[in-house]
Short mmCIF file of C-alpha atoms in Angstrom, two decimals:
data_model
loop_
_atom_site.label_atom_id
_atom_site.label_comp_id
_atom_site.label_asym_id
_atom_site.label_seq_id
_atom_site.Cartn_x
_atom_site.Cartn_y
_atom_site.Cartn_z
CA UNK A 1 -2.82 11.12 1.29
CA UNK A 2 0.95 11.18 2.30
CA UNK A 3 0.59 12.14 6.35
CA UNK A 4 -1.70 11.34 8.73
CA UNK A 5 -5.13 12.15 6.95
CA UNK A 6 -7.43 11.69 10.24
CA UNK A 7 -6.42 15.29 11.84
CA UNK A 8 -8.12 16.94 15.37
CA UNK A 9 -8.29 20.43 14.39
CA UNK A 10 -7.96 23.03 17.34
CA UNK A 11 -11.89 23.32 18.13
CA UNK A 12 -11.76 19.45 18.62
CA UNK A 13 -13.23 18.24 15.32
CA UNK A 14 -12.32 15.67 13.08
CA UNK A 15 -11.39 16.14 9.85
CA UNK A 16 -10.50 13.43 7.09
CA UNK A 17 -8.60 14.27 3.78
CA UNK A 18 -8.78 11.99 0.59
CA UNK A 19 -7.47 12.41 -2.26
CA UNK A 20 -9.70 12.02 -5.79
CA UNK A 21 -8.45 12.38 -8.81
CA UNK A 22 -8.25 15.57 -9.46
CA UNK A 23 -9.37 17.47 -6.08
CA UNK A 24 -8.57 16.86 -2.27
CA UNK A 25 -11.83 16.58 -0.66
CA UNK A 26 -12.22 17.37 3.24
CA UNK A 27 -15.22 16.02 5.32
CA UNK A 28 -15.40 17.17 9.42
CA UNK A 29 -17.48 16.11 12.12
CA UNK A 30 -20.01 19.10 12.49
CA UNK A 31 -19.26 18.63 16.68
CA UNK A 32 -16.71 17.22 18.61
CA UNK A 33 -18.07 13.40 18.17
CA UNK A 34 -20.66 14.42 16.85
CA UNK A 35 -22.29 14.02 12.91
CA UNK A 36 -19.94 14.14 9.87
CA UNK A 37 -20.95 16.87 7.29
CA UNK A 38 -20.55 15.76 3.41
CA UNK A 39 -17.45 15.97 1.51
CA UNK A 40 -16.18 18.85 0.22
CA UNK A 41 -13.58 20.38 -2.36
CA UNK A 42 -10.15 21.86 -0.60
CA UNK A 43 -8.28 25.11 -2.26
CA UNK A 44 -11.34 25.68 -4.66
CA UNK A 45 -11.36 24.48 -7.91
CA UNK A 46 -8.40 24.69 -8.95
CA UNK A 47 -7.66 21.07 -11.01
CA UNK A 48 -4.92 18.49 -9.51
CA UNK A 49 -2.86 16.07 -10.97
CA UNK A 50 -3.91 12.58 -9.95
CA UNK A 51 -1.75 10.63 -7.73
CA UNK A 52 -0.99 11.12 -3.57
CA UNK A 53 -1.35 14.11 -2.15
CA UNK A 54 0.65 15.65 1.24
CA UNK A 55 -0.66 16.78 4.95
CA UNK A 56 0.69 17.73 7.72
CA UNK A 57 -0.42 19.55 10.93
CA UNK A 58 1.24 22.07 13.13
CA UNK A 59 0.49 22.63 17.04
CA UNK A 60 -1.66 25.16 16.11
CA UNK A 61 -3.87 22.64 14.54
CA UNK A 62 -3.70 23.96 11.12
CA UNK A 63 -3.56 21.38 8.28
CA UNK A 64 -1.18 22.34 5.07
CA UNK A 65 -2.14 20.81 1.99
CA UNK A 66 0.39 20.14 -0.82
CA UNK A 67 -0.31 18.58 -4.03
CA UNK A 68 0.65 18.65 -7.91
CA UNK A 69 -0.95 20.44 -10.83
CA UNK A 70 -0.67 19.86 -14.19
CA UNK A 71 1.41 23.18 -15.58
CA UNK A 72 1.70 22.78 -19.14
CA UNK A 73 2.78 19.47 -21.40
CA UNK A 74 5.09 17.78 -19.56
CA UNK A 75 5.39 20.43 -17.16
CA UNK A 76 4.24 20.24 -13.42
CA UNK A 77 3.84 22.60 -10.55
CA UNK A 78 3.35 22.11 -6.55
CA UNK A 79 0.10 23.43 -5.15
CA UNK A 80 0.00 24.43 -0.90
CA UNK A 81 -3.09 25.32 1.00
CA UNK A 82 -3.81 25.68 4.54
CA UNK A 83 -6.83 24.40 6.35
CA UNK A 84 -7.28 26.78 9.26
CA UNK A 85 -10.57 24.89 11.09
CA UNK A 86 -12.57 21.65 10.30
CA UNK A 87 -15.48 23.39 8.96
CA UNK A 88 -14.33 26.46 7.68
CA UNK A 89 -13.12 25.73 4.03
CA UNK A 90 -9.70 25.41 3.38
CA UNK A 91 -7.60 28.92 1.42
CA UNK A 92 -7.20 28.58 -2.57
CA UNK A 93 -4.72 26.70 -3.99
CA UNK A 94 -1.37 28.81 -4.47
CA UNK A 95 1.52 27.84 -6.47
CA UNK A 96 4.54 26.72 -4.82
CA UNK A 97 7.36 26.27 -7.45
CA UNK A 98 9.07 22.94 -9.21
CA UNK A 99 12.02 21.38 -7.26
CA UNK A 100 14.08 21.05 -10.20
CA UNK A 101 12.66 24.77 -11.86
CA UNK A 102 10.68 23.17 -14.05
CA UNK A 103 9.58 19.96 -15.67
CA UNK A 104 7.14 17.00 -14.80
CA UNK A 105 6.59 15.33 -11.27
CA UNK A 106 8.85 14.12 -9.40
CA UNK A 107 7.43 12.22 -6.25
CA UNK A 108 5.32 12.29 -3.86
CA UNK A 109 5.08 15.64 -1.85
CA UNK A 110 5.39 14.92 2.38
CA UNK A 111 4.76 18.10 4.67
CA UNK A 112 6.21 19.24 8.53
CA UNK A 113 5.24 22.02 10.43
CA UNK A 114 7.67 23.93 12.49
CA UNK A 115 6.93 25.56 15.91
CA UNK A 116 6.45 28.85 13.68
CA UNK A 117 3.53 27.72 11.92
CA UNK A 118 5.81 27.34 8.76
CA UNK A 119 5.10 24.46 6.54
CA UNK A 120 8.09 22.50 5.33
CA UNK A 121 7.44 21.02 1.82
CA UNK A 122 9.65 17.73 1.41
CA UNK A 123 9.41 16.14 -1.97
CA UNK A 124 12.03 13.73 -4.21
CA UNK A 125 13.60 15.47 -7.44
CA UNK A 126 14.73 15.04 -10.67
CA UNK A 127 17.97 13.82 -9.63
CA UNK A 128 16.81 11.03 -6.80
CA UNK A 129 17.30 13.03 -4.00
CA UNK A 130 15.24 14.81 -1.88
CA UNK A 131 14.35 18.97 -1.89
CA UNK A 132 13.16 21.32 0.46
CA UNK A 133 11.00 24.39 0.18
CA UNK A 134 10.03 26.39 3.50
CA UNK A 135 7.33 28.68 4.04
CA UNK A 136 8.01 32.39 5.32
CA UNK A 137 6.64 33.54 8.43
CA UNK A 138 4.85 36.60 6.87
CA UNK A 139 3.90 35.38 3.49
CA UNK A 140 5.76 33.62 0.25
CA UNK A 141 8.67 31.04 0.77
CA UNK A 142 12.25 30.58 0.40
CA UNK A 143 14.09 28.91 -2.46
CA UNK A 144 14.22 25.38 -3.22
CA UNK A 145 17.12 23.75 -1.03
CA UNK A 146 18.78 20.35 -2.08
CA UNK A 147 18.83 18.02 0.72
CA UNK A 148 21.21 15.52 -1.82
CA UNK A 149 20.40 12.16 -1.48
CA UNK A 150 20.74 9.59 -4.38
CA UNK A 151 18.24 6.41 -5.25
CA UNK A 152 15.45 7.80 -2.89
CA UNK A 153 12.09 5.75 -3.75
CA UNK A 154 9.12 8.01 -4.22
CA UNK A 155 7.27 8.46 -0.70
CA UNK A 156 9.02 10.34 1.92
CA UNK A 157 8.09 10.60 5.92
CA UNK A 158 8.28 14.15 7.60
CA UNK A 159 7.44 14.68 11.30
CA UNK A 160 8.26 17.50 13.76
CA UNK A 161 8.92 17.12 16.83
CA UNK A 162 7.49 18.45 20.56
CA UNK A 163 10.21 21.43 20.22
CA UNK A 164 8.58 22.21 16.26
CA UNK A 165 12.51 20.88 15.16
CA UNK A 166 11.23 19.14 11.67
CA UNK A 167 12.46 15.94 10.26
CA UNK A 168 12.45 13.55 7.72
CA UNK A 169 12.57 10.12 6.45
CA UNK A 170 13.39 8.55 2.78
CA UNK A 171 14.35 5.31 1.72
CA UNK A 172 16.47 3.63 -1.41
CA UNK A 173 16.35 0.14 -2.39
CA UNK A 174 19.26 -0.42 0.20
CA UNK A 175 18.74 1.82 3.48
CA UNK A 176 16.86 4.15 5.14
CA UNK A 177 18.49 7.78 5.33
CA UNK A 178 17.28 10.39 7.52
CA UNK A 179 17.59 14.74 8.04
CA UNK A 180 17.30 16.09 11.04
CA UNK A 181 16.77 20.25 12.16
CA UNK A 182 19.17 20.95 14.66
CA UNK A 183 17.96 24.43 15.01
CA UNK A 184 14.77 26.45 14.43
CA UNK A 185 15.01 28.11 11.11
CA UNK A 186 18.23 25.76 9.63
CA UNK A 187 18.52 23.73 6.68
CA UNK A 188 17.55 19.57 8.15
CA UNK A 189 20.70 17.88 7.20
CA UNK A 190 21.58 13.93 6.83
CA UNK A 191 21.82 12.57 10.26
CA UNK A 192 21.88 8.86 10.20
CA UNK A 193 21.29 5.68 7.84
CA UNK A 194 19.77 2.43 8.68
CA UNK A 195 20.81 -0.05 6.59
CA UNK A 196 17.66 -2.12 6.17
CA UNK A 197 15.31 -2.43 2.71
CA UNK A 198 11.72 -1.20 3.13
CA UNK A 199 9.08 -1.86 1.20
CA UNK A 200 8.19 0.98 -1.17
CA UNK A 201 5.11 3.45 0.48
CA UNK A 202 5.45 1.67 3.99
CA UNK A 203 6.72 4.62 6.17
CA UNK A 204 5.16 6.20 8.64
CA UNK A 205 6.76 8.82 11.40
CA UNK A 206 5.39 9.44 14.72
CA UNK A 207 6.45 11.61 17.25
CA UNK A 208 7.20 9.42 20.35
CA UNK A 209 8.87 11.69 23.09
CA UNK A 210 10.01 15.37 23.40
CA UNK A 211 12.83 14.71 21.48
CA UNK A 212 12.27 11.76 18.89
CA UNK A 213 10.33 10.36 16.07
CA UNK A 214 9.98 6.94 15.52
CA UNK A 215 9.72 5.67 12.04
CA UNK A 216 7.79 2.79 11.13
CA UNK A 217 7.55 0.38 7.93
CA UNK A 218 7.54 -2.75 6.27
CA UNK A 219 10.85 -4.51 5.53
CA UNK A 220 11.17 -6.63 2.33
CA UNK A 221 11.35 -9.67 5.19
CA UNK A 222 7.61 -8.91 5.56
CA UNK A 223 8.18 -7.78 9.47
CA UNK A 224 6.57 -4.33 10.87
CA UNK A 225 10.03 -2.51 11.97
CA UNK A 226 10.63 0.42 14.14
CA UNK A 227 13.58 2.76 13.86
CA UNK A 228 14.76 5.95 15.93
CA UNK A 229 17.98 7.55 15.03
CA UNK A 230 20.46 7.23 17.31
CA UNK A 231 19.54 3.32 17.80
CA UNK A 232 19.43 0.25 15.51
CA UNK A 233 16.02 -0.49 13.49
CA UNK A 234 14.13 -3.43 15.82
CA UNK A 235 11.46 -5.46 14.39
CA UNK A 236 8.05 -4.93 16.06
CA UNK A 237 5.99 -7.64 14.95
CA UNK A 238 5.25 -9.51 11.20
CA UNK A 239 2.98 -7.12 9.45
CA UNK A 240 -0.58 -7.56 9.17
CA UNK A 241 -0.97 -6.82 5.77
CA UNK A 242 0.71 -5.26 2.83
CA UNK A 243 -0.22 -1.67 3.07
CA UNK A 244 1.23 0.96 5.12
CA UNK A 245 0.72 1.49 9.26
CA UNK A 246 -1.37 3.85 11.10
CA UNK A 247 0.02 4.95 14.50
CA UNK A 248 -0.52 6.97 16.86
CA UNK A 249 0.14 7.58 21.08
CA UNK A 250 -2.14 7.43 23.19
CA UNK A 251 -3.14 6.85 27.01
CA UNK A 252 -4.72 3.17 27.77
CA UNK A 253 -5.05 2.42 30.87
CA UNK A 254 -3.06 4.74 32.61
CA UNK A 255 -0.04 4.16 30.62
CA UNK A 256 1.65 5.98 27.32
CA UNK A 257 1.04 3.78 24.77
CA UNK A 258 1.28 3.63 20.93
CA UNK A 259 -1.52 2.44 18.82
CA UNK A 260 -0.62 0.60 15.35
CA UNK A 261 -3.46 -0.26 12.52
CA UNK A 262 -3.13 -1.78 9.32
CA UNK A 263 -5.40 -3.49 7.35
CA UNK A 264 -4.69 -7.12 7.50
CA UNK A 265 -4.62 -9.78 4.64
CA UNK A 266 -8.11 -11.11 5.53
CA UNK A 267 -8.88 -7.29 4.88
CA UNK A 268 -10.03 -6.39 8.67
CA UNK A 269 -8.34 -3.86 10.48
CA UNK A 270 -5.19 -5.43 12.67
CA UNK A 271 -4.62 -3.26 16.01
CA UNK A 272 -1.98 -4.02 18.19
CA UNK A 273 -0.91 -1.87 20.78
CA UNK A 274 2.54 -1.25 23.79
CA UNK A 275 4.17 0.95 25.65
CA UNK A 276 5.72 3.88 23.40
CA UNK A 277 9.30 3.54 22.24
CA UNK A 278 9.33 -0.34 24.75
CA UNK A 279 9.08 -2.31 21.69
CA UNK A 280 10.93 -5.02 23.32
CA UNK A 281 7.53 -5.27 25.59
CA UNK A 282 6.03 -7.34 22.50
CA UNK A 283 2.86 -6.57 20.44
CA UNK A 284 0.75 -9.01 18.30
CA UNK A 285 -2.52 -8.13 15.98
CA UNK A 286 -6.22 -8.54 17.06
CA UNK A 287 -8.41 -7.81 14.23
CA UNK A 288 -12.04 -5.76 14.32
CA UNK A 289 -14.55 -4.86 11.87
CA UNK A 290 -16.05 -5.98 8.53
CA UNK A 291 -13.29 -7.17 5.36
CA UNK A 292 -12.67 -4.05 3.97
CA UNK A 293 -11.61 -3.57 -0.04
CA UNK A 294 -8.07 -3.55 -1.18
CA UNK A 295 -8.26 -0.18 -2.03
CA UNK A 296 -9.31 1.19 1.77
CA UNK A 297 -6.86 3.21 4.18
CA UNK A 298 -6.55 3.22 7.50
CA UNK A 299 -6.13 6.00 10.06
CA UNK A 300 -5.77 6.64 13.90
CA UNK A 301 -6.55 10.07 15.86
CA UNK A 302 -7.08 11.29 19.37
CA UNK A 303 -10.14 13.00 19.71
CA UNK A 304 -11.07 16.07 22.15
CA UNK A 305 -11.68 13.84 24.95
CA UNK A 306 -8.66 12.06 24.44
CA UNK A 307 -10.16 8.99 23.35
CA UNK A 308 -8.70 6.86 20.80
CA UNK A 309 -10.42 7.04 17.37
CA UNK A 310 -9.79 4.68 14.46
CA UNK A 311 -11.17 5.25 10.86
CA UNK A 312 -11.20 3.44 7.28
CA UNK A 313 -11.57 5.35 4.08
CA UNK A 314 -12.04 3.86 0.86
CA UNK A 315 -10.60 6.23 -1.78
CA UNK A 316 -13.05 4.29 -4.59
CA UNK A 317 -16.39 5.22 -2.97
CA UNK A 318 -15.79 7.36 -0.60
CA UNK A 319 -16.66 4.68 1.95
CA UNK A 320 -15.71 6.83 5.62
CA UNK A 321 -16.39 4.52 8.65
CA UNK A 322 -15.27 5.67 12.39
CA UNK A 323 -14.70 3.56 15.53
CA UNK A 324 -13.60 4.65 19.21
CA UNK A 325 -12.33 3.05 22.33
CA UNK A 326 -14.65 2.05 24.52
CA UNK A 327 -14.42 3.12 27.78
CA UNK A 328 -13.04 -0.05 29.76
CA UNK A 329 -9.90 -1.93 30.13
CA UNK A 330 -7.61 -2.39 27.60
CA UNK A 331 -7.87 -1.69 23.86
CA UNK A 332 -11.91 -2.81 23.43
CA UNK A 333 -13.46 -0.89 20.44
CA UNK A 334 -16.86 0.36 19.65
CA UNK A 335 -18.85 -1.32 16.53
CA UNK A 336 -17.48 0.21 13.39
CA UNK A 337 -20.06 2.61 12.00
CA UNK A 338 -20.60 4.36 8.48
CA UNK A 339 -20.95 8.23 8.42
#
């Protein structure tokens, strides 16, 4: 899944999405920290294309779903659903439209949600840049908009921010570039450029104040970097391993802190941890848990009680194991448990 796939839904449950190969499966904790129920199919059974799927949450605590579907020989269509609550299933499937009109896919879908409730669909085209479609507030959507953009690699990053103004993050062989909403209901538009390589499927955004989103990712140096428009890209701290970041903000201690995971080379889960948007504080790794396969993802939530949660998914065999702060000093975890 493209977004953060370990979601608090607005009666406190957890939720995890995964994608198989031709469904996205949901699976939610039956209580707030309480037992998991199995996994199920999202937007019935309508078939999906294999290959990453989108989600992304609005303050409501709705989760919007967007995904490919074979259309046709050669010919693709975008799917969107919307996950109201954890264990109520998840609408149909609806068709959303082709970026380009029509033709195959072309990238990896990445979802906002405004302060409306209305999800924005962000997904490369044809042409190497990156389109827009936006949901209507009483039904349907708009047309496809063309952000422009040339060279963009295939994942994209979209956040929204504590005012619901929706962003979002794409990078070429070269730079970083970066759209910003400057007002609710208009068009993002390019903002600023970092010119630093990442490695593709590395970024992550997080909303770090009222105002900002910090992006995170892996350069081709092999260093964890942070960047937030409006200053210079800093590295963090050499990545643990070569798959993408989890992160997340959190209170430890008394104290506004983000949260990174990543599963590390030795295939344990890396944490590291300081004070949100003070990356010149410092940060280093401290691993937890069992070697995990190549294959698992990693994820980090808050959960009702505003504890810090941590999970590992392996898309293979369904594999779902859960871990939480304990509740002492500084960032001690429980053991890792299957469920």
């Amino acid at each position: 899944m493209n977004g953060d796939w370990l979601l608090r839904g607005r009666d406190g449950r957890l939720t995890v999405y995964l994608k198989s190969d031709d469904a996205v499966l949901c699976r939610a904790e039956t209580a707030p920290g309480g037992p998991w129920e199995p996994f199920r199919r999202a937007g019935g059974d309508l078939g999906l294309q294999q290959g990453p799927a989108a989600v992304g949450q609005g303050a409501d605590g709705y989760a919007h779903l967007a995904a490919w579907r074979q259309a046709g020989p050669g010919e693709s269509r975008l799917v969107h659903c919307t996950h109201f609550r954890p264990l109520l299933a998840p609408l149909d499937w609806s068709p959303v439209g082709h970026p380009n009109g029509k033709g195959d896919r072309t990238g990896t879908p990445a979802v906002a949600v405004d302060d409306r409730r209305r999800a924005y669909v962000f997904v490369r085209n044809a042409g190497g840049g990156v389109s827009l479609l936006v949901q209507k507030e009483r039904g349907g959507w708009y047309p496809w908009r063309d952000l422009k953009g040339s060279g963009v690699q295939d994942q994209l990053a979209a956040a929204s921010r504590e005012s619901g103004l929706v962003e979002v993050y794409a990078s070429t062989p070269e730079r970083i570039l970066h759209w910003r909403q400057e007002e609710p209901g208009r068009t993002p538009t390019r903002d600023e450029t970092a010119d630093v390589a990442a490695r593709p499927g590395t970024l992550r955004a997080l909303r770090t104040s009222a105002e900002r989103t910090t992006l995170f990712f892996t350069g081709q140096d092999g260093e964890l970097w942070s960047w937030r428009p409006g200053n210079k890209p800093v590295p963090v701290l050499q990545a643990a391993g070569p798959g993408p970041v989890a992160a997340v903000r959190c209170e430890i201690d008394g104290h506004d802190c983000t949260v990174l995971a990543q599963r590390a080379a030795s295939g344990r889960v890396a944490f590291a941890a300081y004070p949100t948007e003070q990356e010149q504080a410092g940060a280093w790794w401290t691993e937890s848990g069992p070697p995990l396969p190549p294959t698992a993802e990693v994820a980090l939530a808050v959960d009702a009680q505003g504890t810090l949660v941590a999970a590992t998914l392996d898309p293979v065999t369904s594999t779902l194991r859960v871990t939480r702060r304990k509740e002492e000093a500084g960032l001690a975890l429980e053991g890792w448990r299957e469920v």
